[in-house]
PDBQT receptor file of N, H, CA, C and O in Angstrom, charges set to zero:
ATOM      1  N   MET A   1     211.024  89.826 135.189  1.00  0.00    +0.000 N 
ATOM      2  CA  MET A   1     211.993  88.759 135.019  1.00  0.00    +0.000 C 
ATOM      3  C   MET A   1     212.535  88.399 136.399  1.00  0.00    +0.000 C 
ATOM      4  O   MET A   1     212.845  89.271 137.210  1.00  0.00    +0.000 OA
ATOM      5  N   THR A   2     212.639  87.127 136.640  1.00  0.00    +0.000 N 
ATOM      6  H   THR A   2     212.387  86.418 135.981  1.00  0.00    +0.000 HD
ATOM      7  CA  THR A   2     213.149  86.653 137.922  1.00  0.00    +0.000 C 
ATOM      8  C   THR A   2     214.665  86.466 137.842  1.00  0.00    +0.000 C 
ATOM      9  O   THR A   2     215.251  86.448 136.760  1.00  0.00    +0.000 OA
ATOM     10  N   ASN A   3     215.285  86.327 139.019  1.00  0.00    +0.000 N 
ATOM     11  H   ASN A   3     214.809  86.342 139.898  1.00  0.00    +0.000 HD
ATOM     12  CA  ASN A   3     216.726  86.078 139.069  1.00  0.00    +0.000 C 
ATOM     13  C   ASN A   3     217.074  84.771 138.361  1.00  0.00    +0.000 C 
ATOM     14  O   ASN A   3     218.092  84.682 137.675  1.00  0.00    +0.000 OA
ATOM     15  N   GLU A   4     216.228  83.766 138.532  1.00  0.00    +0.000 N 
ATOM     16  H   GLU A   4     215.401  83.839 139.089  1.00  0.00    +0.000 HD
ATOM     17  CA  GLU A   4     216.482  82.469 137.896  1.00  0.00    +0.000 C 
ATOM     18  C   GLU A   4     216.436  82.576 136.379  1.00  0.00    +0.000 C 
ATOM     19  O   GLU A   4     217.283  82.009 135.689  1.00  0.00    +0.000 OA
ATOM     20  N   LYS A   5     215.451  83.298 135.858  1.00  0.00    +0.000 N 
ATOM     21  H   LYS A   5     214.763  83.758 136.419  1.00  0.00    +0.000 HD
ATOM     22  CA  LYS A   5     215.332  83.473 134.409  1.00  0.00    +0.000 C 
ATOM     23  C   LYS A   5     216.529  84.248 133.868  1.00  0.00    +0.000 C 
ATOM     24  O   LYS A   5     217.077  83.895 132.823  1.00  0.00    +0.000 OA
ATOM     25  N   PHE A   6     216.939  85.307 134.576  1.00  0.00    +0.000 N 
ATOM     26  H   PHE A   6     216.495  85.594 135.424  1.00  0.00    +0.000 HD
ATOM     27  CA  PHE A   6     218.093  86.100 134.177  1.00  0.00    +0.000 C 
ATOM     28  C   PHE A   6     219.346  85.230 134.131  1.00  0.00    +0.000 C 
ATOM     29  O   PHE A   6     220.095  85.262 133.154  1.00  0.00    +0.000 OA
ATOM     30  N   LYS A   7     219.571  84.452 135.193  1.00  0.00    +0.000 N 
ATOM     31  H   LYS A   7     218.963  84.426 135.986  1.00  0.00    +0.000 HD
ATOM     32  CA  LYS A   7     220.734  83.570 135.247  1.00  0.00    +0.000 C 
ATOM     33  C   LYS A   7     220.677  82.552 134.116  1.00  0.00    +0.000 C 
ATOM     34  O   LYS A   7     221.699  82.255 133.498  1.00  0.00    +0.000 OA
ATOM     35  N   ASP A   8     219.501  82.019 133.841  1.00  0.00    +0.000 N 
ATOM     36  H   ASP A   8     218.671  82.261 134.343  1.00  0.00    +0.000 HD
ATOM     37  CA  ASP A   8     219.333  81.049 132.755  1.00  0.00    +0.000 C 
ATOM     38  C   ASP A   8     219.698  81.666 131.410  1.00  0.00    +0.000 C 
ATOM     39  O   ASP A   8     220.380  81.033 130.603  1.00  0.00    +0.000 OA
ATOM     40  N   LEU A   9     219.252  82.888 131.162  1.00  0.00    +0.000 N 
ATOM     41  H   LEU A   9     218.698  83.402 131.817  1.00  0.00    +0.000 HD
ATOM     42  CA  LEU A   9     219.551  83.560 129.899  1.00  0.00    +0.000 C 
ATOM     43  C   LEU A   9     221.042  83.888 129.771  1.00  0.00    +0.000 C 
ATOM     44  O   LEU A   9     221.614  83.759 128.688  1.00  0.00    +0.000 OA
ATOM     45  N   ILE A  10     221.664  84.304 130.858  1.00  0.00    +0.000 N 
ATOM     46  H   ILE A  10     221.200  84.408 131.738  1.00  0.00    +0.000 HD
ATOM     47  CA  ILE A  10     223.090  84.640 130.842  1.00  0.00    +0.000 C 
ATOM     48  C   ILE A  10     223.935  83.390 130.605  1.00  0.00    +0.000 C 
ATOM     49  O   ILE A  10     224.910  83.435 129.855  1.00  0.00    +0.000 OA
ATOM     50  N   GLU A  11     223.569  82.284 131.234  1.00  0.00    +0.000 N 
ATOM     51  H   GLU A  11     222.777  82.248 131.843  1.00  0.00    +0.000 HD
ATOM     52  CA  GLU A  11     224.383  81.079 131.152  1.00  0.00    +0.000 C 
ATOM     53  C   GLU A  11     224.018  80.167 129.987  1.00  0.00    +0.000 C 
ATOM     54  O   GLU A  11     224.667  79.138 129.798  1.00  0.00    +0.000 OA
ATOM     55  N   ALA A  12     223.020  80.504 129.215  1.00  0.00    +0.000 N 
ATOM     56  H   ALA A  12     222.493  81.340 129.368  1.00  0.00    +0.000 HD
ATOM     57  CA  ALA A  12     222.590  79.658 128.095  1.00  0.00    +0.000 C 
ATOM     58  C   ALA A  12     223.725  79.349 127.107  1.00  0.00    +0.000 C 
ATOM     59  O   ALA A  12     223.827  78.204 126.667  1.00  0.00    +0.000 OA
ATOM     60  N   PRO A  13     224.582  80.314 126.737  1.00  0.00    +0.000 N 
ATOM     61  CA  PRO A  13     225.661  79.984 125.786  1.00  0.00    +0.000 C 
ATOM     62  C   PRO A  13     226.663  78.974 126.326  1.00  0.00    +0.000 C 
ATOM     63  O   PRO A  13     227.364  78.332 125.544  1.00  0.00    +0.000 OA
ATOM     64  N   SER A  14     226.746  78.819 127.635  1.00  0.00    +0.000 N 
ATOM     65  H   SER A  14     226.176  79.340 128.270  1.00  0.00    +0.000 HD
ATOM     66  CA  SER A  14     227.743  77.910 128.197  1.00  0.00    +0.000 C 
ATOM     67  C   SER A  14     227.243  76.473 128.299  1.00  0.00    +0.000 C 
ATOM     68  O   SER A  14     227.937  75.622 128.855  1.00  0.00    +0.000 OA
ATOM     69  N   ARG A  15     226.076  76.192 127.783  1.00  0.00    +0.000 N 
ATOM     70  H   ARG A  15     225.512  76.883 127.332  1.00  0.00    +0.000 HD
ATOM     71  CA  ARG A  15     225.555  74.822 127.812  1.00  0.00    +0.000 C 
ATOM     72  C   ARG A  15     226.040  74.043 126.590  1.00  0.00    +0.000 C 
ATOM     73  O   ARG A  15     225.278  73.759 125.665  1.00  0.00    +0.000 OA
ATOM     74  N   VAL A  16     227.300  73.717 126.616  1.00  0.00    +0.000 N 
ATOM     75  H   VAL A  16     227.918  73.948 127.367  1.00  0.00    +0.000 HD
ATOM     76  CA  VAL A  16     227.911  72.924 125.545  1.00  0.00    +0.000 C 
ATOM     77  C   VAL A  16     228.480  71.656 126.161  1.00  0.00    +0.000 C 
ATOM     78  O   VAL A  16     228.701  71.593 127.371  1.00  0.00    +0.000 OA
ATOM     79  N   ASP A  17     228.714  70.661 125.344  1.00  0.00    +0.000 N 
ATOM     80  H   ASP A  17     228.535  70.713 124.362  1.00  0.00    +0.000 HD
ATOM     81  CA  ASP A  17     229.197  69.371 125.851  1.00  0.00    +0.000 C 
ATOM     82  C   ASP A  17     230.684  69.373 126.193  1.00  0.00    +0.000 C 
ATOM     83  O   ASP A  17     231.105  68.695 127.130  1.00  0.00    +0.000 OA
ATOM     84  N   ASP A  18     231.481  70.129 125.439  1.00  0.00    +0.000 N 
ATOM     85  H   ASP A  18     231.139  70.680 124.677  1.00  0.00    +0.000 HD
ATOM     86  CA  ASP A  18     232.922  70.139 125.647  1.00  0.00    +0.000 C 
ATOM     87  C   ASP A  18     233.287  70.942 126.897  1.00  0.00    +0.000 C 
ATOM     88  O   ASP A  18     232.940  72.118 127.006  1.00  0.00    +0.000 OA
ATOM     89  N   PHE A  19     233.986  70.306 127.834  1.00  0.00    +0.000 N 
ATOM     90  H   PHE A  19     234.268  69.351 127.745  1.00  0.00    +0.000 HD
ATOM     91  CA  PHE A  19     234.347  70.925 129.103  1.00  0.00    +0.000 C 
ATOM     92  C   PHE A  19     235.165  72.197 128.898  1.00  0.00    +0.000 C 
ATOM     93  O   PHE A  19     234.859  73.230 129.493  1.00  0.00    +0.000 OA
ATOM     94  N   TRP A  20     236.199  72.133 128.065  1.00  0.00    +0.000 N 
ATOM     95  H   TRP A  20     236.448  71.293 127.582  1.00  0.00    +0.000 HD
ATOM     96  CA  TRP A  20     237.086  73.284 127.887  1.00  0.00    +0.000 C 
ATOM     97  C   TRP A  20     236.389  74.431 127.174  1.00  0.00    +0.000 C 
ATOM     98  O   TRP A  20     236.660  75.596 127.465  1.00  0.00    +0.000 OA
ATOM     99  N   GLU A  21     235.508  74.119 126.255  1.00  0.00    +0.000 N 
ATOM    100  H   GLU A  21     235.288  73.173 126.019  1.00  0.00    +0.000 HD
ATOM    101  CA  GLU A  21     234.731  75.168 125.578  1.00  0.00    +0.000 C 
ATOM    102  C   GLU A  21     233.805  75.862 126.575  1.00  0.00    +0.000 C 
ATOM    103  O   GLU A  21     233.636  77.080 126.531  1.00  0.00    +0.000 OA
ATOM    104  N   ARG A  22     233.208  75.077 127.475  1.00  0.00    +0.000 N 
ATOM    105  H   ARG A  22     233.346  74.087 127.511  1.00  0.00    +0.000 HD
ATOM    106  CA  ARG A  22     232.326  75.634 128.502  1.00  0.00    +0.000 C 
ATOM    107  C   ARG A  22     233.102  76.567 129.425  1.00  0.00    +0.000 C 
ATOM    108  O   ARG A  22     232.602  77.632 129.790  1.00  0.00    +0.000 OA
ATOM    109  N   ILE A  23     234.329  76.176 129.809  1.00  0.00    +0.000 N 
ATOM    110  H   ILE A  23     234.734  75.311 129.512  1.00  0.00    +0.000 HD
ATOM    111  CA  ILE A  23     235.178  77.021 130.663  1.00  0.00    +0.000 C 
ATOM    112  C   ILE A  23     235.498  78.339 129.953  1.00  0.00    +0.000 C 
ATOM    113  O   ILE A  23     235.435  79.403 130.570  1.00  0.00    +0.000 OA
ATOM    114  N   LYS A  24     235.840  78.277 128.667  1.00  0.00    +0.000 N 
ATOM    115  H   LYS A  24     235.891  77.413 128.166  1.00  0.00    +0.000 HD
ATOM    116  CA  LYS A  24     236.139  79.492 127.901  1.00  0.00    +0.000 C 
ATOM    117  C   LYS A  24     234.935  80.423 127.860  1.00  0.00    +0.000 C 
ATOM    118  O   LYS A  24     235.072  81.626 128.083  1.00  0.00    +0.000 OA
ATOM    119  N   ILE A  25     233.767  79.877 127.579  1.00  0.00    +0.000 N 
ATOM    120  H   ILE A  25     233.656  78.900 127.398  1.00  0.00    +0.000 HD
ATOM    121  CA  ILE A  25     232.557  80.691 127.475  1.00  0.00    +0.000 C 
ATOM    122  C   ILE A  25     232.226  81.335 128.815  1.00  0.00    +0.000 C 
ATOM    123  O   ILE A  25     231.902  82.521 128.877  1.00  0.00    +0.000 OA
ATOM    124  N   LYS A  26     232.307  80.548 129.893  1.00  0.00    +0.000 N 
ATOM    125  H   LYS A  26     232.569  79.585 129.843  1.00  0.00    +0.000 HD
ATOM    126  CA  LYS A  26     232.011  81.094 131.221  1.00  0.00    +0.000 C 
ATOM    127  C   LYS A  26     232.993  82.195 131.608  1.00  0.00    +0.000 C 
ATOM    128  O   LYS A  26     232.602  83.176 132.242  1.00  0.00    +0.000 OA
ATOM    129  N   SER A  27     234.266  82.045 131.234  1.00  0.00    +0.000 N 
ATOM    130  H   SER A  27     234.583  81.248 130.719  1.00  0.00    +0.000 HD
ATOM    131  CA  SER A  27     235.239  83.082 131.575  1.00  0.00    +0.000 C 
ATOM    132  C   SER A  27     234.974  84.359 130.776  1.00  0.00    +0.000 C 
ATOM    133  O   SER A  27     235.176  85.458 131.293  1.00  0.00    +0.000 OA
ATOM    134  N   VAL A  28     234.527  84.232 129.528  1.00  0.00    +0.000 N 
ATOM    135  H   VAL A  28     234.364  83.340 129.108  1.00  0.00    +0.000 HD
ATOM    136  CA  VAL A  28     234.174  85.410 128.729  1.00  0.00    +0.000 C 
ATOM    137  C   VAL A  28     232.966  86.118 129.337  1.00  0.00    +0.000 C 
ATOM    138  O   VAL A  28     232.945  87.346 129.417  1.00  0.00    +0.000 OA
ATOM    139  N   ILE A  29     231.964  85.357 129.763  1.00  0.00    +0.000 N 
ATOM    140  H   ILE A  29     231.981  84.360 129.698  1.00  0.00    +0.000 HD
ATOM    141  CA  ILE A  29     230.776  85.952 130.393  1.00  0.00    +0.000 C 
ATOM    142  C   ILE A  29     231.180  86.678 131.672  1.00  0.00    +0.000 C 
ATOM    143  O   ILE A  29     230.760  87.813 131.896  1.00  0.00    +0.000 OA
ATOM    144  N   ALA A  30     231.988  86.036 132.514  1.00  0.00    +0.000 N 
ATOM    145  H   ALA A  30     232.328  85.113 132.333  1.00  0.00    +0.000 HD
ATOM    146  CA  ALA A  30     232.408  86.655 133.776  1.00  0.00    +0.000 C 
ATOM    147  C   ALA A  30     233.221  87.926 133.534  1.00  0.00    +0.000 C 
ATOM    148  O   ALA A  30     233.031  88.929 134.221  1.00  0.00    +0.000 OA
ATOM    149  N   ARG A  31     234.125  87.880 132.559  1.00  0.00    +0.000 N 
ATOM    150  H   ARG A  31     234.280  87.065 132.001  1.00  0.00    +0.000 HD
ATOM    151  CA  ARG A  31     234.949  89.057 132.238  1.00  0.00    +0.000 C 
ATOM    152  C   ARG A  31     234.080  90.209 131.748  1.00  0.00    +0.000 C 
ATOM    153  O   ARG A  31     234.280  91.357 132.144  1.00  0.00    +0.000 OA
ATOM    154  N   THR A  32     233.119  89.899 130.888  1.00  0.00    +0.000 N 
ATOM    155  H   THR A  32     232.956  88.966 130.566  1.00  0.00    +0.000 HD
ATOM    156  CA  THR A  32     232.234  90.933 130.356  1.00  0.00    +0.000 C 
ATOM    157  C   THR A  32     231.407  91.564 131.471  1.00  0.00    +0.000 C 
ATOM    158  O   THR A  32     231.277  92.787 131.534  1.00  0.00    +0.000 OA
ATOM    159  N   LEU A  33     230.850  90.740 132.344  1.00  0.00    +0.000 N 
ATOM    160  H   LEU A  33     230.955  89.747 132.293  1.00  0.00    +0.000 HD
ATOM    161  CA  LEU A  33     230.080  91.279 133.467  1.00  0.00    +0.000 C 
ATOM    162  C   LEU A  33     230.946  92.123 134.393  1.00  0.00    +0.000 C 
ATOM    163  O   LEU A  33     230.522  93.184 134.852  1.00  0.00    +0.000 OA
ATOM    164  N   ARG A  34     232.156  91.651 134.664  1.00  0.00    +0.000 N 
ATOM    165  H   ARG A  34     232.500  90.790 134.291  1.00  0.00    +0.000 HD
ATOM    166  CA  ARG A  34     233.056  92.403 135.550  1.00  0.00    +0.000 C 
ATOM    167  C   ARG A  34     233.417  93.761 134.949  1.00  0.00    +0.000 C 
ATOM    168  O   ARG A  34     233.382  94.775 135.646  1.00  0.00    +0.000 OA
ATOM    169  N   LEU A  35     233.763  93.787 133.656  1.00  0.00    +0.000 N 
ATOM    170  H   LEU A  35     233.791  92.963 133.090  1.00  0.00    +0.000 HD
ATOM    171  CA  LEU A  35     234.081  95.050 132.999  1.00  0.00    +0.000 C 
ATOM    172  C   LEU A  35     232.882  95.994 132.978  1.00  0.00    +0.000 C 
ATOM    173  O   LEU A  35     233.023  97.200 133.181  1.00  0.00    +0.000 OA
ATOM    174  N   THR A  36     231.707  95.432 132.732  1.00  0.00    +0.000 N 
ATOM    175  H   THR A  36     231.592  94.452 132.567  1.00  0.00    +0.000 HD
ATOM    176  CA  THR A  36     230.496  96.251 132.688  1.00  0.00    +0.000 C 
ATOM    177  C   THR A  36     230.195  96.869 134.046  1.00  0.00    +0.000 C 
ATOM    178  O   THR A  36     229.828  98.041 134.131  1.00  0.00    +0.000 OA
ATOM    179  N   LEU A  37     230.349  96.088 135.100  1.00  0.00    +0.000 N 
ATOM    180  H   LEU A  37     230.647  95.136 135.031  1.00  0.00    +0.000 HD
ATOM    181  CA  LEU A  37     230.067  96.609 136.439  1.00  0.00    +0.000 C 
ATOM    182  C   LEU A  37     231.120  97.608 136.906  1.00  0.00    +0.000 C 
ATOM    183  O   LEU A  37     230.805  98.537 137.650  1.00  0.00    +0.000 OA
ATOM    184  N   GLN A  38     232.359  97.426 136.478  1.00  0.00    +0.000 N 
ATOM    185  H   GLN A  38     232.615  96.672 135.874  1.00  0.00    +0.000 HD
ATOM    186  CA  GLN A  38     233.426  98.342 136.879  1.00  0.00    +0.000 C 
ATOM    187  C   GLN A  38     233.384  99.658 136.099  1.00  0.00    +0.000 C 
ATOM    188  O   GLN A  38     233.809 100.696 136.606  1.00  0.00    +0.000 OA
ATOM    189  N   ASN A  39     232.872  99.614 134.866  1.00  0.00    +0.000 N 
ATOM    190  H   ASN A  39     232.526  98.771 134.454  1.00  0.00    +0.000 HD
ATOM    191  CA  ASN A  39     232.858 100.794 133.993  1.00  0.00    +0.000 C 
ATOM    192  C   ASN A  39     231.487 100.960 133.347  1.00  0.00    +0.000 C 
ATOM    193  O   ASN A  39     231.361 100.785 132.135  1.00  0.00    +0.000 OA
ATOM    194  N   PRO A  40     230.455 101.294 134.124  1.00  0.00    +0.000 N 
ATOM    195  CA  PRO A  40     229.105 101.364 133.553  1.00  0.00    +0.000 C 
ATOM    196  C   PRO A  40     228.951 102.427 132.465  1.00  0.00    +0.000 C 
ATOM    197  O   PRO A  40     228.174 102.236 131.529  1.00  0.00    +0.000 OA
ATOM    198  N   GLU A  41     229.679 103.547 132.571  1.00  0.00    +0.000 N 
ATOM    199  H   GLU A  41     230.310 103.702 133.331  1.00  0.00    +0.000 HD
ATOM    200  CA  GLU A  41     229.563 104.593 131.555  1.00  0.00    +0.000 C 
ATOM    201  C   GLU A  41     230.132 104.116 130.219  1.00  0.00    +0.000 C 
ATOM    202  O   GLU A  41     229.532 104.331 129.166  1.00  0.00    +0.000 OA
ATOM    203  N   LEU A  42     231.291 103.467 130.275  1.00  0.00    +0.000 N 
ATOM    204  H   LEU A  42     231.779 103.292 131.130  1.00  0.00    +0.000 HD
ATOM    205  CA  LEU A  42     231.900 102.944 129.049  1.00  0.00    +0.000 C 
ATOM    206  C   LEU A  42     231.062 101.810 128.464  1.00  0.00    +0.000 C 
ATOM    207  O   LEU A  42     230.965 101.668 127.245  1.00  0.00    +0.000 OA
ATOM    208  N   ALA A  43     230.458 101.004 129.338  1.00  0.00    +0.000 N 
ATOM    209  H   ALA A  43     230.537 101.120 130.328  1.00  0.00    +0.000 HD
ATOM    210  CA  ALA A  43     229.593  99.919 128.865  1.00  0.00    +0.000 C 
ATOM    211  C   ALA A  43     228.377 100.482 128.141  1.00  0.00    +0.000 C 
ATOM    212  O   ALA A  43     227.967  99.953 127.108  1.00  0.00    +0.000 OA
ATOM    213  N   GLN A  44     227.802 101.553 128.680  1.00  0.00    +0.000 N 
ATOM    214  H   GLN A  44     228.136 101.982 129.519  1.00  0.00    +0.000 HD
ATOM    215  CA  GLN A  44     226.648 102.170 128.034  1.00  0.00    +0.000 C 
ATOM    216  C   GLN A  44     227.047 102.798 126.701  1.00  0.00    +0.000 C 
ATOM    217  O   GLN A  44     226.306 102.710 125.722  1.00  0.00    +0.000 OA
ATOM    218  N   GLU A  45     228.210 103.429 126.666  1.00  0.00    +0.000 N 
ATOM    219  H   GLU A  45     228.812 103.501 127.461  1.00  0.00    +0.000 HD
ATOM    220  CA  GLU A  45     228.704 104.026 125.420  1.00  0.00    +0.000 C 
ATOM    221  C   GLU A  45     228.922 102.942 124.353  1.00  0.00    +0.000 C 
ATOM    222  O   GLU A  45     228.591 103.133 123.183  1.00  0.00    +0.000 OA
ATOM    223  N   TYR A  46     229.482 101.806 124.775  1.00  0.00    +0.000 N 
ATOM    224  H   TYR A  46     229.752 101.651 125.725  1.00  0.00    +0.000 HD
ATOM    225  CA  TYR A  46     229.689 100.689 123.845  1.00  0.00    +0.000 C 
ATOM    226  C   TYR A  46     228.349 100.151 123.348  1.00  0.00    +0.000 C 
ATOM    227  O   TYR A  46     228.186  99.891 122.156  1.00  0.00    +0.000 OA
ATOM    228  N   LEU A  47     227.402  99.984 124.247  1.00  0.00    +0.000 N 
ATOM    229  H   LEU A  47     227.534 100.195 125.216  1.00  0.00    +0.000 HD
ATOM    230  CA  LEU A  47     226.082  99.493 123.863  1.00  0.00    +0.000 C 
ATOM    231  C   LEU A  47     225.418 100.432 122.873  1.00  0.00    +0.000 C 
ATOM    232  O   LEU A  47     224.808  99.983 121.903  1.00  0.00    +0.000 OA
ATOM    233  N   ASP A  48     225.531 101.726 123.108  1.00  0.00    +0.000 N 
ATOM    234  H   ASP A  48     226.026 102.091 123.897  1.00  0.00    +0.000 HD
ATOM    235  CA  ASP A  48     224.929 102.705 122.211  1.00  0.00    +0.000 C 
ATOM    236  C   ASP A  48     225.593 102.706 120.832  1.00  0.00    +0.000 C 
ATOM    237  O   ASP A  48     224.972 103.092 119.841  1.00  0.00    +0.000 OA
ATOM    238  N   SER A  49     226.863 102.271 120.770  1.00  0.00    +0.000 N 
ATOM    239  H   SER A  49     227.367 101.957 121.575  1.00  0.00    +0.000 HD
ATOM    240  CA  SER A  49     227.569 102.278 119.487  1.00  0.00    +0.000 C 
ATOM    241  C   SER A  49     227.260 101.044 118.632  1.00  0.00    +0.000 C 
ATOM    242  O   SER A  49     227.588 101.021 117.446  1.00  0.00    +0.000 OA
ATOM    243  N   LEU A  50     226.639 100.030 119.217  1.00  0.00    +0.000 N 
ATOM    244  H   LEU A  50     226.373 100.050 120.180  1.00  0.00    +0.000 HD
ATOM    245  CA  LEU A  50     226.313  98.820 118.463  1.00  0.00    +0.000 C 
ATOM    246  C   LEU A  50     225.179  99.088 117.482  1.00  0.00    +0.000 C 
ATOM    247  O   LEU A  50     224.336  99.949 117.733  1.00  0.00    +0.000 OA
ATOM    248  N   PRO A  51     225.148  98.360 116.368  1.00  0.00    +0.000 N 
ATOM    249  CA  PRO A  51     224.055  98.539 115.401  1.00  0.00    +0.000 C 
ATOM    250  C   PRO A  51     222.716  98.186 116.047  1.00  0.00    +0.000 C 
ATOM    251  O   PRO A  51     222.617  97.260 116.852  1.00  0.00    +0.000 OA
ATOM    252  N   LYS A  52     221.712  98.936 115.679  1.00  0.00    +0.000 N 
ATOM    253  H   LYS A  52     221.793  99.688 115.025  1.00  0.00    +0.000 HD
ATOM    254  CA  LYS A  52     220.377  98.715 116.230  1.00  0.00    +0.000 C 
ATOM    255  C   LYS A  52     219.597  97.774 115.331  1.00  0.00    +0.000 C 
ATOM    256  O   LYS A  52     219.852  97.690 114.130  1.00  0.00    +0.000 OA
ATOM    257  N   ALA A  53     218.642  97.066 115.922  1.00  0.00    +0.000 N 
ATOM    258  H   ALA A  53     218.434  97.134 116.898  1.00  0.00    +0.000 HD
ATOM    259  CA  ALA A  53     217.793  96.146 115.165  1.00  0.00    +0.000 C 
ATOM    260  C   ALA A  53     216.878  96.933 114.231  1.00  0.00    +0.000 C 
ATOM    261  O   ALA A  53     216.417  98.025 114.566  1.00  0.00    +0.000 OA
ATOM    262  N   VAL A  54     216.627  96.365 113.066  1.00  0.00    +0.000 N 
ATOM    263  H   VAL A  54     217.002  95.478 112.795  1.00  0.00    +0.000 HD
ATOM    264  CA  VAL A  54     215.782  97.015 112.070  1.00  0.00    +0.000 C 
ATOM    265  C   VAL A  54     214.665  96.044 111.681  1.00  0.00    +0.000 C 
ATOM    266  O   VAL A  54     214.912  94.860 111.453  1.00  0.00    +0.000 OA
ATOM    267  N   CYS A  55     213.452  96.551 111.609  1.00  0.00    +0.000 N 
ATOM    268  H   CYS A  55     213.251  97.513 111.794  1.00  0.00    +0.000 HD
ATOM    269  CA  CYS A  55     212.316  95.739 111.183  1.00  0.00    +0.000 C 
ATOM    270  C   CYS A  55     212.190  95.853 109.669  1.00  0.00    +0.000 C 
ATOM    271  O   CYS A  55     211.621  96.822 109.167  1.00  0.00    +0.000 OA
ATOM    272  N   GLU A  56     212.715  94.871 108.937  1.00  0.00    +0.000 N 
ATOM    273  H   GLU A  56     213.177  94.083 109.345  1.00  0.00    +0.000 HD
ATOM    274  CA  GLU A  56     212.688  94.950 107.481  1.00  0.00    +0.000 C 
ATOM    275  C   GLU A  56     211.420  94.350 106.888  1.00  0.00    +0.000 C 
ATOM    276  O   GLU A  56     210.947  94.812 105.849  1.00  0.00    +0.000 OA
ATOM    277  N   ASN A  57     210.870  93.340 107.525  1.00  0.00    +0.000 N 
ATOM    278  H   ASN A  57     211.254  92.965 108.369  1.00  0.00    +0.000 HD
ATOM    279  CA  ASN A  57     209.724  92.632 106.973  1.00  0.00    +0.000 C 
ATOM    280  C   ASN A  57     208.393  93.078 107.567  1.00  0.00    +0.000 C 
ATOM    281  O   ASN A  57     207.347  92.516 107.243  1.00  0.00    +0.000 OA
ATOM    282  N   ILE A  58     208.428  94.070 108.421  1.00  0.00    +0.000 N 
ATOM    283  H   ILE A  58     209.278  94.527 108.684  1.00  0.00    +0.000 HD
ATOM    284  CA  ILE A  58     207.221  94.541 109.092  1.00  0.00    +0.000 C 
ATOM    285  C   ILE A  58     206.981  95.985 108.670  1.00  0.00    +0.000 C 
ATOM    286  O   ILE A  58     207.936  96.754 108.562  1.00  0.00    +0.000 OA
ATOM    287  N   PRO A  59     205.738  96.373 108.431  1.00  0.00    +0.000 N 
ATOM    288  CA  PRO A  59     205.465  97.770 108.071  1.00  0.00    +0.000 C 
ATOM    289  C   PRO A  59     206.026  98.734 109.115  1.00  0.00    +0.000 C 
ATOM    290  O   PRO A  59     206.052  98.420 110.305  1.00  0.00    +0.000 OA
ATOM    291  N   THR A  60     206.469  99.892 108.672  1.00  0.00    +0.000 N 
ATOM    292  H   THR A  60     206.448 100.147 107.705  1.00  0.00    +0.000 HD
ATOM    293  CA  THR A  60     207.145 100.858 109.546  1.00  0.00    +0.000 C 
ATOM    294  C   THR A  60     206.299 101.295 110.725  1.00  0.00    +0.000 C 
ATOM    295  O   THR A  60     206.849 101.626 111.775  1.00  0.00    +0.000 OA
ATOM    296  N   SER A  61     205.008 101.309 110.593  1.00  0.00    +0.000 N 
ATOM    297  H   SER A  61     204.561 101.040 109.740  1.00  0.00    +0.000 HD
ATOM    298  CA  SER A  61     204.153 101.784 111.693  1.00  0.00    +0.000 C 
ATOM    299  C   SER A  61     204.231 100.866 112.910  1.00  0.00    +0.000 C 
ATOM    300  O   SER A  61     203.946 101.308 114.023  1.00  0.00    +0.000 OA
ATOM    301  N   SER A  62     204.610  99.600 112.729  1.00  0.00    +0.000 N 
ATOM    302  H   SER A  62     204.842  99.241 111.824  1.00  0.00    +0.000 HD
ATOM    303  CA  SER A  62     204.659  98.688 113.860  1.00  0.00    +0.000 C 
ATOM    304  C   SER A  62     206.081  98.504 114.406  1.00  0.00    +0.000 C 
ATOM    305  O   SER A  62     206.267  97.782 115.385  1.00  0.00    +0.000 OA
ATOM    306  N   CYS A  63     207.072  99.131 113.802  1.00  0.00    +0.000 N 
ATOM    307  H   CYS A  63     206.921  99.717 113.007  1.00  0.00    +0.000 HD
ATOM    308  CA  CYS A  63     208.456  99.025 114.283  1.00  0.00    +0.000 C 
ATOM    309  C   CYS A  63     208.670  99.940 115.467  1.00  0.00    +0.000 C 
ATOM    310  O   CYS A  63     208.136 101.048 115.518  1.00  0.00    +0.000 OA
ATOM    311  N   GLN A  64     209.458  99.467 116.421  1.00  0.00    +0.000 N 
ATOM    312  H   GLN A  64     209.892  98.567 116.379  1.00  0.00    +0.000 HD
ATOM    313  CA  GLN A  64     209.786 100.306 117.552  1.00  0.00    +0.000 C 
ATOM    314  C   GLN A  64     211.102 101.021 117.269  1.00  0.00    +0.000 C 
ATOM    315  O   GLN A  64     212.032 100.435 116.715  1.00  0.00    +0.000 OA
ATOM    316  N   VAL A  65     211.168 102.270 117.647  1.00  0.00    +0.000 N 
ATOM    317  H   VAL A  65     210.413 102.746 118.097  1.00  0.00    +0.000 HD
ATOM    318  CA  VAL A  65     212.390 103.040 117.494  1.00  0.00    +0.000 C 
ATOM    319  C   VAL A  65     213.292 102.720 118.681  1.00  0.00    +0.000 C 
ATOM    320  O   VAL A  65     212.876 102.836 119.833  1.00  0.00    +0.000 OA
ATOM    321  N   LEU A  66     214.518 102.319 118.397  1.00  0.00    +0.000 N 
ATOM    322  H   LEU A  66     214.856 102.225 117.460  1.00  0.00    +0.000 HD
ATOM    323  CA  LEU A  66     215.456 101.984 119.475  1.00  0.00    +0.000 C 
ATOM    324  C   LEU A  66     216.370 103.125 119.768  1.00  0.00    +0.000 C 
ATOM    325  O   LEU A  66     217.225 103.020 120.647  1.00  0.00    +0.000 OA
TER     326      LEU A  66
């Protein structure tokens, strides 16, 4: 993945027409990144606590264990 692709994926939610909505979304993204970089252990703990994806429509042999 390139830096441009990463930036594109991170900023994709902020591509809205309303100026104030875009400002809110960008500030949430910046805050989340700042908190993650300042507290990487807590960020990893939070990530690990989130529900994992489940392959419901695919046979179990092809599902990846997360």
